[in-house]
Short mmCIF file of C-alpha atoms in Angstrom, two decimals:
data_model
loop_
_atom_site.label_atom_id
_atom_site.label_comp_id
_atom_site.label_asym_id
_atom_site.label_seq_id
_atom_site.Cartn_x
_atom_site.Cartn_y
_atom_site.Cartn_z
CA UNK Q 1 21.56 42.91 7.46
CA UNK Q 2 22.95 45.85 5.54
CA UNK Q 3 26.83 46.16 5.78
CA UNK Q 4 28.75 49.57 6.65
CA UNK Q 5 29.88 50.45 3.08
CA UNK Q 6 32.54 53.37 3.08
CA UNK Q 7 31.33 57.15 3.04
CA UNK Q 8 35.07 58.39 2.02
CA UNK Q 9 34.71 57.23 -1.14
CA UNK Q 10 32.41 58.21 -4.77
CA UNK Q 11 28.81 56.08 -4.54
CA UNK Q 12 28.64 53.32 -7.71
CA UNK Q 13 26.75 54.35 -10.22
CA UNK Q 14 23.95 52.75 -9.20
CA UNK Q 15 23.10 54.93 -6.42
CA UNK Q 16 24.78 58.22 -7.50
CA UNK Q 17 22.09 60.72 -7.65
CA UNK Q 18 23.84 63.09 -9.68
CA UNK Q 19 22.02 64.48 -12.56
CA UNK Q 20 24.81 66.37 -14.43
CA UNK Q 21 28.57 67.41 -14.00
CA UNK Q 22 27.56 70.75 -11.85
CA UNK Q 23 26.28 68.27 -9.22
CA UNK Q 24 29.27 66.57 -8.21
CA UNK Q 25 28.33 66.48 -4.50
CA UNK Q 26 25.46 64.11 -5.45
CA UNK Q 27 28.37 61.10 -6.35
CA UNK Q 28 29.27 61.36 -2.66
CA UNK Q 29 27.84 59.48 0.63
CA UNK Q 30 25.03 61.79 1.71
CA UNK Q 31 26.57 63.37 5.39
CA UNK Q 32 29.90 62.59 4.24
CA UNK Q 33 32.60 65.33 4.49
CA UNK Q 34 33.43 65.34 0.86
CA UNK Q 35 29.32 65.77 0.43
CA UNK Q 36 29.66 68.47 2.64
CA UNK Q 37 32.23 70.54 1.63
CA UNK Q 38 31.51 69.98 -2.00
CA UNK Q 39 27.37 70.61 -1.17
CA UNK Q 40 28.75 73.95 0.56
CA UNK Q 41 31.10 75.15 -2.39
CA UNK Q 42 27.81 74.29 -4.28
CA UNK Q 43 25.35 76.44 -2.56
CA UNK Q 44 26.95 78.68 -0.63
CA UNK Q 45 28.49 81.40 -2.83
CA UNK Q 46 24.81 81.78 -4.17
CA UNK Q 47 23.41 82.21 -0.43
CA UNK Q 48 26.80 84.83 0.01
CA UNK Q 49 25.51 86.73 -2.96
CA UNK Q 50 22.07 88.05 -1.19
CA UNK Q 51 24.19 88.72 1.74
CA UNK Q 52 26.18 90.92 -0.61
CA UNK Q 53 23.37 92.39 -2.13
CA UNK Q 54 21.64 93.11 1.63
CA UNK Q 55 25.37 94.26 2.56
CA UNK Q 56 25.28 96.52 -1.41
CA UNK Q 57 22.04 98.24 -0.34
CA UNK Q 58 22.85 99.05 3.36
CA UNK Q 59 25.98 100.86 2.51
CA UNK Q 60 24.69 103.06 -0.42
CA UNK Q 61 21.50 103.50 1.84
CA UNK Q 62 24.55 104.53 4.65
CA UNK Q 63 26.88 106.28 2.18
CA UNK Q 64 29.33 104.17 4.24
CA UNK Q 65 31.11 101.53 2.46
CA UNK Q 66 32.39 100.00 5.77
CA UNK Q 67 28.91 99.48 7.19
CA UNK Q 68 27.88 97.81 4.31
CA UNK Q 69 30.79 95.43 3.92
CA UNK Q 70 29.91 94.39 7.77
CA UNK Q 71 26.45 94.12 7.33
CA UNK Q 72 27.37 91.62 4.05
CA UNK Q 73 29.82 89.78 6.10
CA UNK Q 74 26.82 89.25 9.03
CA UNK Q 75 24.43 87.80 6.30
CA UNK Q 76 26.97 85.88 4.98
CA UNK Q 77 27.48 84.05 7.93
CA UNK Q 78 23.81 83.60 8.63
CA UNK Q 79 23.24 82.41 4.89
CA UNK Q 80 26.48 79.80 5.51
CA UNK Q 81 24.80 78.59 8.52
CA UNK Q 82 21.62 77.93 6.84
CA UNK Q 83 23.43 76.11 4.20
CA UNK Q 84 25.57 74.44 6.17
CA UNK Q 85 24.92 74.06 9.67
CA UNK Q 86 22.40 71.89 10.27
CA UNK Q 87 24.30 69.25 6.94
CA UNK Q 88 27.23 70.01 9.30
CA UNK Q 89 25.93 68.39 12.47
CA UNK Q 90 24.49 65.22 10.42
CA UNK Q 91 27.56 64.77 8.80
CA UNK Q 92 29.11 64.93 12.41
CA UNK Q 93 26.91 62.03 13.09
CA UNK Q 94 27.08 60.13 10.62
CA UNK Q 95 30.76 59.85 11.12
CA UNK Q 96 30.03 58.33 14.93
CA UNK Q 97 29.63 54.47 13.08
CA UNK Q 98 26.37 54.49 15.30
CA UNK Q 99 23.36 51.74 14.72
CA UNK Q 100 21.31 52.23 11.64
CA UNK Q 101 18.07 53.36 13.34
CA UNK Q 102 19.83 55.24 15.87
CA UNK Q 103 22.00 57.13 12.99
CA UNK Q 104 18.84 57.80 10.89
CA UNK Q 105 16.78 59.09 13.98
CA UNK Q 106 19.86 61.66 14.57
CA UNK Q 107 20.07 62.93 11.95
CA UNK Q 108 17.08 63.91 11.76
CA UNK Q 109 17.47 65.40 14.79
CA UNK Q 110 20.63 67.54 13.52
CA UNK Q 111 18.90 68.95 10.53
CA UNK Q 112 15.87 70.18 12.82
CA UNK Q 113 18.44 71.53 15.28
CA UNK Q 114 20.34 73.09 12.33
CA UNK Q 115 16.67 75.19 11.32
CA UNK Q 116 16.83 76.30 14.83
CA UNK Q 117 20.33 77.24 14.54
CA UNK Q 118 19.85 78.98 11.55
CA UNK Q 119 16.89 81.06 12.65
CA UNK Q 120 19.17 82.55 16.00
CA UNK Q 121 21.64 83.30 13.21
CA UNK Q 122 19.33 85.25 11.35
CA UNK Q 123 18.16 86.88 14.49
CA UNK Q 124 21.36 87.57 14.96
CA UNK Q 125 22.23 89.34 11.69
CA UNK Q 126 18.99 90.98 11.60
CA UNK Q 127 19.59 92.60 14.73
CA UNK Q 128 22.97 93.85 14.00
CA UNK Q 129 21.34 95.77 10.61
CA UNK Q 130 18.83 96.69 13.02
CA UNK Q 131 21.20 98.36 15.32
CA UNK Q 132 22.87 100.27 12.45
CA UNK Q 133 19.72 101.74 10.98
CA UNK Q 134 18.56 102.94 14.13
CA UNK Q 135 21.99 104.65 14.58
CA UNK Q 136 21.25 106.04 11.43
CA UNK Q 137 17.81 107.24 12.05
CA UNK Q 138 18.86 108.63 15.54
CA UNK Q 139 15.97 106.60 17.47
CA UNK Q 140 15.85 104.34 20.19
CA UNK Q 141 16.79 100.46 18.93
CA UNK Q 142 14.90 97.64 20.45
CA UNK Q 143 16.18 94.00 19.49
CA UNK Q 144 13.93 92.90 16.83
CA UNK Q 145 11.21 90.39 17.52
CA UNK Q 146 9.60 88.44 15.42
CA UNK Q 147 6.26 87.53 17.37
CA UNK Q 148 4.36 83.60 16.09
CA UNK Q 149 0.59 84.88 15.19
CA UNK Q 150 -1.61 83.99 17.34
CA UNK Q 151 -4.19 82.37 15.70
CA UNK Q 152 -2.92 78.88 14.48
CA UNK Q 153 -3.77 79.49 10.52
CA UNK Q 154 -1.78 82.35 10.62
CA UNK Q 155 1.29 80.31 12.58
CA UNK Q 156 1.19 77.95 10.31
CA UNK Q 157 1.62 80.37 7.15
CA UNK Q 158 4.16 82.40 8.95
CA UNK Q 159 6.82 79.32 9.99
CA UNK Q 160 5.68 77.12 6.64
CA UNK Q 161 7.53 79.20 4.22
CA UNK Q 162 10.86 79.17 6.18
CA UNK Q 163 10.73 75.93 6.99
CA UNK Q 164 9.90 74.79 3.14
CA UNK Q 165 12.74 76.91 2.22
CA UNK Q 166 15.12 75.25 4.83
CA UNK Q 167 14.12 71.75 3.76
CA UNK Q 168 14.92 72.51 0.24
CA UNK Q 169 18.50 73.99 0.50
CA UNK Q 170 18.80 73.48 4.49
CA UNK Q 171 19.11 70.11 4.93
CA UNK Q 172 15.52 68.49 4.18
CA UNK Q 173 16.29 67.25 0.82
CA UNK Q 174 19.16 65.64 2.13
CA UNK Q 175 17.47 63.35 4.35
CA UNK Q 176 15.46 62.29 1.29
CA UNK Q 177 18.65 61.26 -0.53
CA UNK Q 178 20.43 59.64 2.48
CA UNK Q 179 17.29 57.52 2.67
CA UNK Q 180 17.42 56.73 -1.02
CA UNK Q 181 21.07 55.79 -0.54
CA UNK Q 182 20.63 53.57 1.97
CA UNK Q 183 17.74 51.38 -0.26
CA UNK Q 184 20.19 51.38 -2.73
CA UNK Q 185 23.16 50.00 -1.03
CA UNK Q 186 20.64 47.73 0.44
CA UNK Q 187 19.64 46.55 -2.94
CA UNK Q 188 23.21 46.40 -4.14
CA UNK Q 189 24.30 44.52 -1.56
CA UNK Q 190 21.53 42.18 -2.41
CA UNK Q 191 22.02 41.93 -6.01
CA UNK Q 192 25.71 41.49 -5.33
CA UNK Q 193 25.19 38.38 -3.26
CA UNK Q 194 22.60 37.49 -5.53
CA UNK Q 195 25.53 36.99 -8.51
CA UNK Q 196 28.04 35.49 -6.14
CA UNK Q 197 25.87 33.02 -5.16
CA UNK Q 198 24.93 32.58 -9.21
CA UNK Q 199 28.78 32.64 -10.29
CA UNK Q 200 29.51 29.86 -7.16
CA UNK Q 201 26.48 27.98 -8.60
CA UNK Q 202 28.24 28.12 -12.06
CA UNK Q 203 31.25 27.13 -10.48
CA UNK Q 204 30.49 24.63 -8.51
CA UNK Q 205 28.26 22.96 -12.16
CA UNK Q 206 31.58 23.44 -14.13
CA UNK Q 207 33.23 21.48 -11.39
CA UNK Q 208 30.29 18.70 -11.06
CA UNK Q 209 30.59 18.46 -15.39
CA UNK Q 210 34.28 18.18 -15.05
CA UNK Q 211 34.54 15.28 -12.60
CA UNK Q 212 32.02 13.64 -14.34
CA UNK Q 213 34.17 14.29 -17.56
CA UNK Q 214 36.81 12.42 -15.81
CA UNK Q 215 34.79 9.86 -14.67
CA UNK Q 216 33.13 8.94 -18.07
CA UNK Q 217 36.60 7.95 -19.73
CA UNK Q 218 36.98 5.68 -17.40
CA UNK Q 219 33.57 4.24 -17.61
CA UNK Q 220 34.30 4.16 -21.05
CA UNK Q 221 37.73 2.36 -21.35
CA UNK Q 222 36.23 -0.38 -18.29
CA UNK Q 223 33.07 -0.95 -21.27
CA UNK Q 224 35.25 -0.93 -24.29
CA UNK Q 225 37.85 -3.62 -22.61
CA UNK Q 226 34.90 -6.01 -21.82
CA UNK Q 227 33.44 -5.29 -25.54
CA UNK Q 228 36.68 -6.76 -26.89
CA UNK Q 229 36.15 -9.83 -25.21
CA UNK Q 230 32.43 -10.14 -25.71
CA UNK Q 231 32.55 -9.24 -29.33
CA UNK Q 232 34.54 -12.46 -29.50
CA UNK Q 233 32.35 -14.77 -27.09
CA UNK Q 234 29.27 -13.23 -27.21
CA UNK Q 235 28.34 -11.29 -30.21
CA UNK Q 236 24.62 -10.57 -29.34
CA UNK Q 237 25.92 -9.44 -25.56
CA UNK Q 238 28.32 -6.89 -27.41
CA UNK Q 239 25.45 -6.13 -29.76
CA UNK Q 240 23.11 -5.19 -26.47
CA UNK Q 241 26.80 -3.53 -24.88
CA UNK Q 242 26.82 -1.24 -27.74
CA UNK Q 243 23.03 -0.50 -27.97
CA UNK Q 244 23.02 0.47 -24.15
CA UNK Q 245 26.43 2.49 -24.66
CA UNK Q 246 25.12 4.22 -27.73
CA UNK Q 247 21.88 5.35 -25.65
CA UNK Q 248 23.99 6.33 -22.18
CA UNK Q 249 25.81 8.59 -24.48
CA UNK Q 250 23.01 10.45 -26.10
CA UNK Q 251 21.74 11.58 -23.00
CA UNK Q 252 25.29 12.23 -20.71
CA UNK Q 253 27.55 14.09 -23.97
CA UNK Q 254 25.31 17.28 -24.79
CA UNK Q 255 25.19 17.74 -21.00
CA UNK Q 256 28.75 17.10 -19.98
CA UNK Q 257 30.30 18.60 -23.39
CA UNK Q 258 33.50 21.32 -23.02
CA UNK Q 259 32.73 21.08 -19.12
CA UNK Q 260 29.23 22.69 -20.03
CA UNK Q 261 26.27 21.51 -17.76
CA UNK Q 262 22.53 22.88 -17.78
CA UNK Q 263 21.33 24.86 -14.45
CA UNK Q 264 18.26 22.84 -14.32
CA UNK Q 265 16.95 19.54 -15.60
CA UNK Q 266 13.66 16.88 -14.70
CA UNK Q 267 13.33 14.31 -12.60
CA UNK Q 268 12.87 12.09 -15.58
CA UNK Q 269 15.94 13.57 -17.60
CA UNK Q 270 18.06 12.03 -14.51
CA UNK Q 271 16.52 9.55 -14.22
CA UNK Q 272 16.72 8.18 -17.32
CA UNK Q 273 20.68 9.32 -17.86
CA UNK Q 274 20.94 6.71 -14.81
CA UNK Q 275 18.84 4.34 -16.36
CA UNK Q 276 21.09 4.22 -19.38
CA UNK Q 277 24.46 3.94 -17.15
CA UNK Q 278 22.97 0.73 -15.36
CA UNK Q 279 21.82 -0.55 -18.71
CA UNK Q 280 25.33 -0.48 -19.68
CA UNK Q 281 25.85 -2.38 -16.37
CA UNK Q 282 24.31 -4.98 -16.08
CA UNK Q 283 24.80 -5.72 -20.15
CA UNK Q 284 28.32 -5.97 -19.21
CA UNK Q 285 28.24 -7.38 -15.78
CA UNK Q 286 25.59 -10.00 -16.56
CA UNK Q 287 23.62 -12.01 -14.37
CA UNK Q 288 25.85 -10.23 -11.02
CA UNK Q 289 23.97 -6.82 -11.19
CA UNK Q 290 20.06 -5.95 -11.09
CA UNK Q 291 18.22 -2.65 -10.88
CA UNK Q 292 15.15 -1.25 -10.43
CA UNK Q 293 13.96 2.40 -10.83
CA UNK Q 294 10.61 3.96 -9.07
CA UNK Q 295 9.48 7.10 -9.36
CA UNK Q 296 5.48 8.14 -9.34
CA UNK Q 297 4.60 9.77 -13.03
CA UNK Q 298 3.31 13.00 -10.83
CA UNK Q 299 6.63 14.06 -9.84
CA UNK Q 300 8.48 13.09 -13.20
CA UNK Q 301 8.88 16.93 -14.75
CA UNK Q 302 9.74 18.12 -11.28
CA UNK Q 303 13.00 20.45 -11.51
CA UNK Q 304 16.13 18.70 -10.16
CA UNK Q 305 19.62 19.30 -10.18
CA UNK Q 306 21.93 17.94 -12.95
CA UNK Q 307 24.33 14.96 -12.21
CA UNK Q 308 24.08 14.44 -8.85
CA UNK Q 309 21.77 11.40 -8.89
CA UNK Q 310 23.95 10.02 -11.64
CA UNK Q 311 27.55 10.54 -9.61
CA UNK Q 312 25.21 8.65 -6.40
CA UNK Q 313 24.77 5.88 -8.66
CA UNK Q 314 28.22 5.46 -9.52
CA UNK Q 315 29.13 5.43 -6.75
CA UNK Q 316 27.12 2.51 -5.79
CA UNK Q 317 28.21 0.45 -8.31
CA UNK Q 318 32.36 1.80 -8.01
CA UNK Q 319 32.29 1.36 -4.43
CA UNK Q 320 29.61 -1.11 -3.40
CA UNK Q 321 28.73 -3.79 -6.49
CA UNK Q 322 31.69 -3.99 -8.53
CA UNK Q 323 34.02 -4.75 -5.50
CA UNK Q 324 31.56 -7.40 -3.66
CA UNK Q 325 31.95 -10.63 -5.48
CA UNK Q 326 28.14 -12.06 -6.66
CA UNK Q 327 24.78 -10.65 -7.90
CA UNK Q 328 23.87 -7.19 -6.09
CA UNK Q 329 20.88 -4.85 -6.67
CA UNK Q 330 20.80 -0.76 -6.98
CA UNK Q 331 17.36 0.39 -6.40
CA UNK Q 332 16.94 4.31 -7.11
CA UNK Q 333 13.23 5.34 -5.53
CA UNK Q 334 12.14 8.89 -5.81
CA UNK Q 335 9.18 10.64 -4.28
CA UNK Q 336 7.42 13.73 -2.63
CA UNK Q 337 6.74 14.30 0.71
CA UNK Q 338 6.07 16.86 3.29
CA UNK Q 339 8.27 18.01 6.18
CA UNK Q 340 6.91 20.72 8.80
CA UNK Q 341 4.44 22.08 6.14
CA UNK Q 342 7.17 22.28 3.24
CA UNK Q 343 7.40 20.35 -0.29
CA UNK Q 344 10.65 18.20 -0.49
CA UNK Q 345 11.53 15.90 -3.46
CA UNK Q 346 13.64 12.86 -2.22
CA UNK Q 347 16.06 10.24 -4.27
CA UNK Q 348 17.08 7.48 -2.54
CA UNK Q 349 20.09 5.04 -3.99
CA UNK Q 350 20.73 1.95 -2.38
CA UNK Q 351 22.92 -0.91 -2.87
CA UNK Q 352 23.61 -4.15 -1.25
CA UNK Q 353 27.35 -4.23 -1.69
CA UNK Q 354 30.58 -3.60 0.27
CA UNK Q 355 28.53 -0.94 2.14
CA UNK Q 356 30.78 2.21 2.94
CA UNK Q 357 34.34 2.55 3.72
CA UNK Q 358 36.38 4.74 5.88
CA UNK Q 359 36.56 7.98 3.87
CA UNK Q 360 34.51 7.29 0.91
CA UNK Q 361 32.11 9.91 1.83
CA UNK Q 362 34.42 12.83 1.76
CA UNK Q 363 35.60 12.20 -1.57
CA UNK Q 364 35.75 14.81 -4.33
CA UNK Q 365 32.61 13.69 -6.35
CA UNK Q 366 30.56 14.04 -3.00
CA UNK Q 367 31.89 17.44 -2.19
CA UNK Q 368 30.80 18.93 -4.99
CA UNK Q 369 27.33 17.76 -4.51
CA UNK Q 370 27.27 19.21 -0.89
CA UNK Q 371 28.58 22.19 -2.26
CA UNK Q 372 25.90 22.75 -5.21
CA UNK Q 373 23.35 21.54 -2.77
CA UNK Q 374 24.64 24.53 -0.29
CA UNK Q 375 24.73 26.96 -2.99
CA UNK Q 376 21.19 25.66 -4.98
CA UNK Q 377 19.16 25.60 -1.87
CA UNK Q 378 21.11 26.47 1.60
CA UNK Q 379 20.19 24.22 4.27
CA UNK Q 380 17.37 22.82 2.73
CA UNK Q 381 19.73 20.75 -0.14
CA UNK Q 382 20.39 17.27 2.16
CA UNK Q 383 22.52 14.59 1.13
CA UNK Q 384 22.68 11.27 3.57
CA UNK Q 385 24.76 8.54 3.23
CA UNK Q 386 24.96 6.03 5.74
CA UNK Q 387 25.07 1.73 5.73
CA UNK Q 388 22.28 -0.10 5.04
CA UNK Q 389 20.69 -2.16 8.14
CA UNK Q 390 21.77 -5.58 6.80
CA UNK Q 391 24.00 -4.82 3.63
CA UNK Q 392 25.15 -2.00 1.50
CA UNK Q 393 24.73 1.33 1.64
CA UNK Q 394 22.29 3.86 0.84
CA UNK Q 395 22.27 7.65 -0.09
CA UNK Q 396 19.41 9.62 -0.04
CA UNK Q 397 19.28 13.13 -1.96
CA UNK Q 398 16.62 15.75 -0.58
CA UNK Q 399 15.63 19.03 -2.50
CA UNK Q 400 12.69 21.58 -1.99
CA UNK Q 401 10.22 22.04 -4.64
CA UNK Q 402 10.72 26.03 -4.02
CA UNK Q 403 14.36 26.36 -5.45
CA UNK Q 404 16.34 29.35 -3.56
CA UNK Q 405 18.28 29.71 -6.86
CA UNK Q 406 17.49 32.66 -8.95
#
């Protein structure tokens, strides 16, 4: 839904319709009172100058300066009210705060009503020149009438070249450009969302690479401290340590580097960044941790979110393997399925640890997934974590196929 955006202000750039510094009117809110007033100043000392001239002609017609000054003045009016009046009622309107179709259908209204408003003025002025010729002329004065022809050709030629003439400097025009105005908020608005929603997404990835930043120095210090000892005691179990390290590294650092982190990655590029972190585990843990990763070749080079799946499977091995004495298992199994007619892709990470503790699922790490999630693909970005039936935990990560991020 479009919001109210202010009409006492200038219109941003963007929607400004002004084509040069003579139009300044055009940088305002179409209907607004500085669009008004400004439009008027605009137009209406070139409608006053006919009147003058109409007023010019009477009086040397008259030899009577004063007659011609009032019949001036008389046109003047009618040629402000047919610049002005019926802009003046919208503008009235508009500044009621009503409902966007109601507003648009009265104002419409307002600029027909200001034609007919216009047209008694010029009856009006015509009338009063009539008067004064006739006193002239020493006749009788009837009120001028201007009869509709009868035949509808003829009606149509006769009230077709006032009325174009009224929607071009009456009012018409305007309605055009209040319409334009309107798309162009709209489409401002949207844009405008469009990058806050892009700048959160940015945010929230800076955050995502920063925790992980500060998570991998710990990893790190944790696998260097058991090197020392294995380099001493097992030399070809530091040798495999350092292999598995080496290739964890290449595929976390470019991604994680100066708290840079891609929009966008694979399936597979996840998959096999966790793949290398649980390599380094279980070289280091030995015989107490196993793992397993499935995931059907179809859906391999599907588009998923960076990190996310990696901080899930720290997570199981922080929080549910390392602190459970004996040999555990973390099982990551991805696939594609189909929920009321829509593509989801779904990564599930379970362990058969300590299962979960009070609190451990509002911690920082897990924020920032919810929040990516929420920003990446609104309520359609799921993350479940819950205990497993017998033992452990498990945490399931569903995405659409269709990302909502553009």
């Amino acid at each position: 839904m479009l919001q109210k955006y202010p009409i006492d202000k200038s219109l941003p750039a963007e929607i400004s319709t002004a084509a040069s510094q003579l139009l300044q009117y055009q940088r305002r809110p179409v209907f607004s009172w500085s669009w008004w007033w400004r439009r008027l100043l605009y137009f209406g000392p070139i409608a006053v100058i006919f009147a003058i001239s109409d007023g010019n002609s009477h009086g040397m017609f008259a030899r009577d300066a004063m007659q011609g000054l009032l019949v001036a003045w008389h046109y003047a009016v009618e040629a402000l009210v047919f610049v002005g009046g019926g802009t003046l009622l919208a503008t009235g309107i508009r500044h009621l705060a009503t409902r966007e179709r109601l507003e648009g259908l009265l104002l419409i209204a307002a600029v027909i009503a200001g034609f007919f408003l216009w047209d008694a003025a010029d009856h009006w002025a015509d009338n009063y020149h009539h008067r004064l010729m006739c006193a002239i002329n020493g006749g009788e004065c009837e009120p001028v009438h201007k009869p509709i022809d009868s035949t509808l050709l003829g009606a149509v030629m006769q009230l077709s070249v006032p009325a174009g003439f009224y929607f071009l400097f009456g009012g018409g025009v305007a309605l055009i450009s209040y319409g334009r105005e309107r798309r162009g908020w709209a489409e401002l608005q949207r844009r405008r969302e469009r990058e806050g929603l892009e700048l959160r997404a940015k945010e929230a990835d800076a955050r995502l690479a920063i925790l992980q930043a500060q998570v991998e120095p710990h990893f790190l210090f944790n696998t260097l401290a058991s090197l020392r000892s294995l380099v001493r005691t097992e030399p070809e179990r530091a040798e495999a340590t350092i292999d598995a390290l080496v290739t964890h590294l290449r595929a976390t650092l470019p991604r994680i580097r100066e708290g840079a982190v891609e929009p966008q990655s694979t399936l597979a590029q996840q998959l096999d960044i966790c793949r290398s972190y649980l390599e380094v585990m279980r070289v280091r843990m030995g015989t107490r941790l196993r793992y397993e990763i499935n995931s059907p070749e179809a859906i391999s080079d599907k588009p998923f979110p960076p990190l996310m799946l990696l901080l899930l499977v720290e997570n199981a091995i922080k929080h549910g393997v390392e602190p459970d004495p004996g040999a555990h298992a973390v099982v990551v199994d991805a696939q594609a399925l189909s929920l009321d007619g829509r593509h989801f892709l779904q990564v599930t990470v379970t362990d058969d640890g300590a299962g979960l503790r009070e609190g451990l699922s509002a911690g920082v790490g897990l924020a920032n997934v919810r929040a990516q999630l929420s920003l990446r693909y609104g309520a359609d970005g799921v993350l479940d974590l819950r205990n497993a039936e017998i033992r452990g935990s498990v945490a399931t990560l569903r995405i659409p196929l269709e990302s909502k991020r553009t």
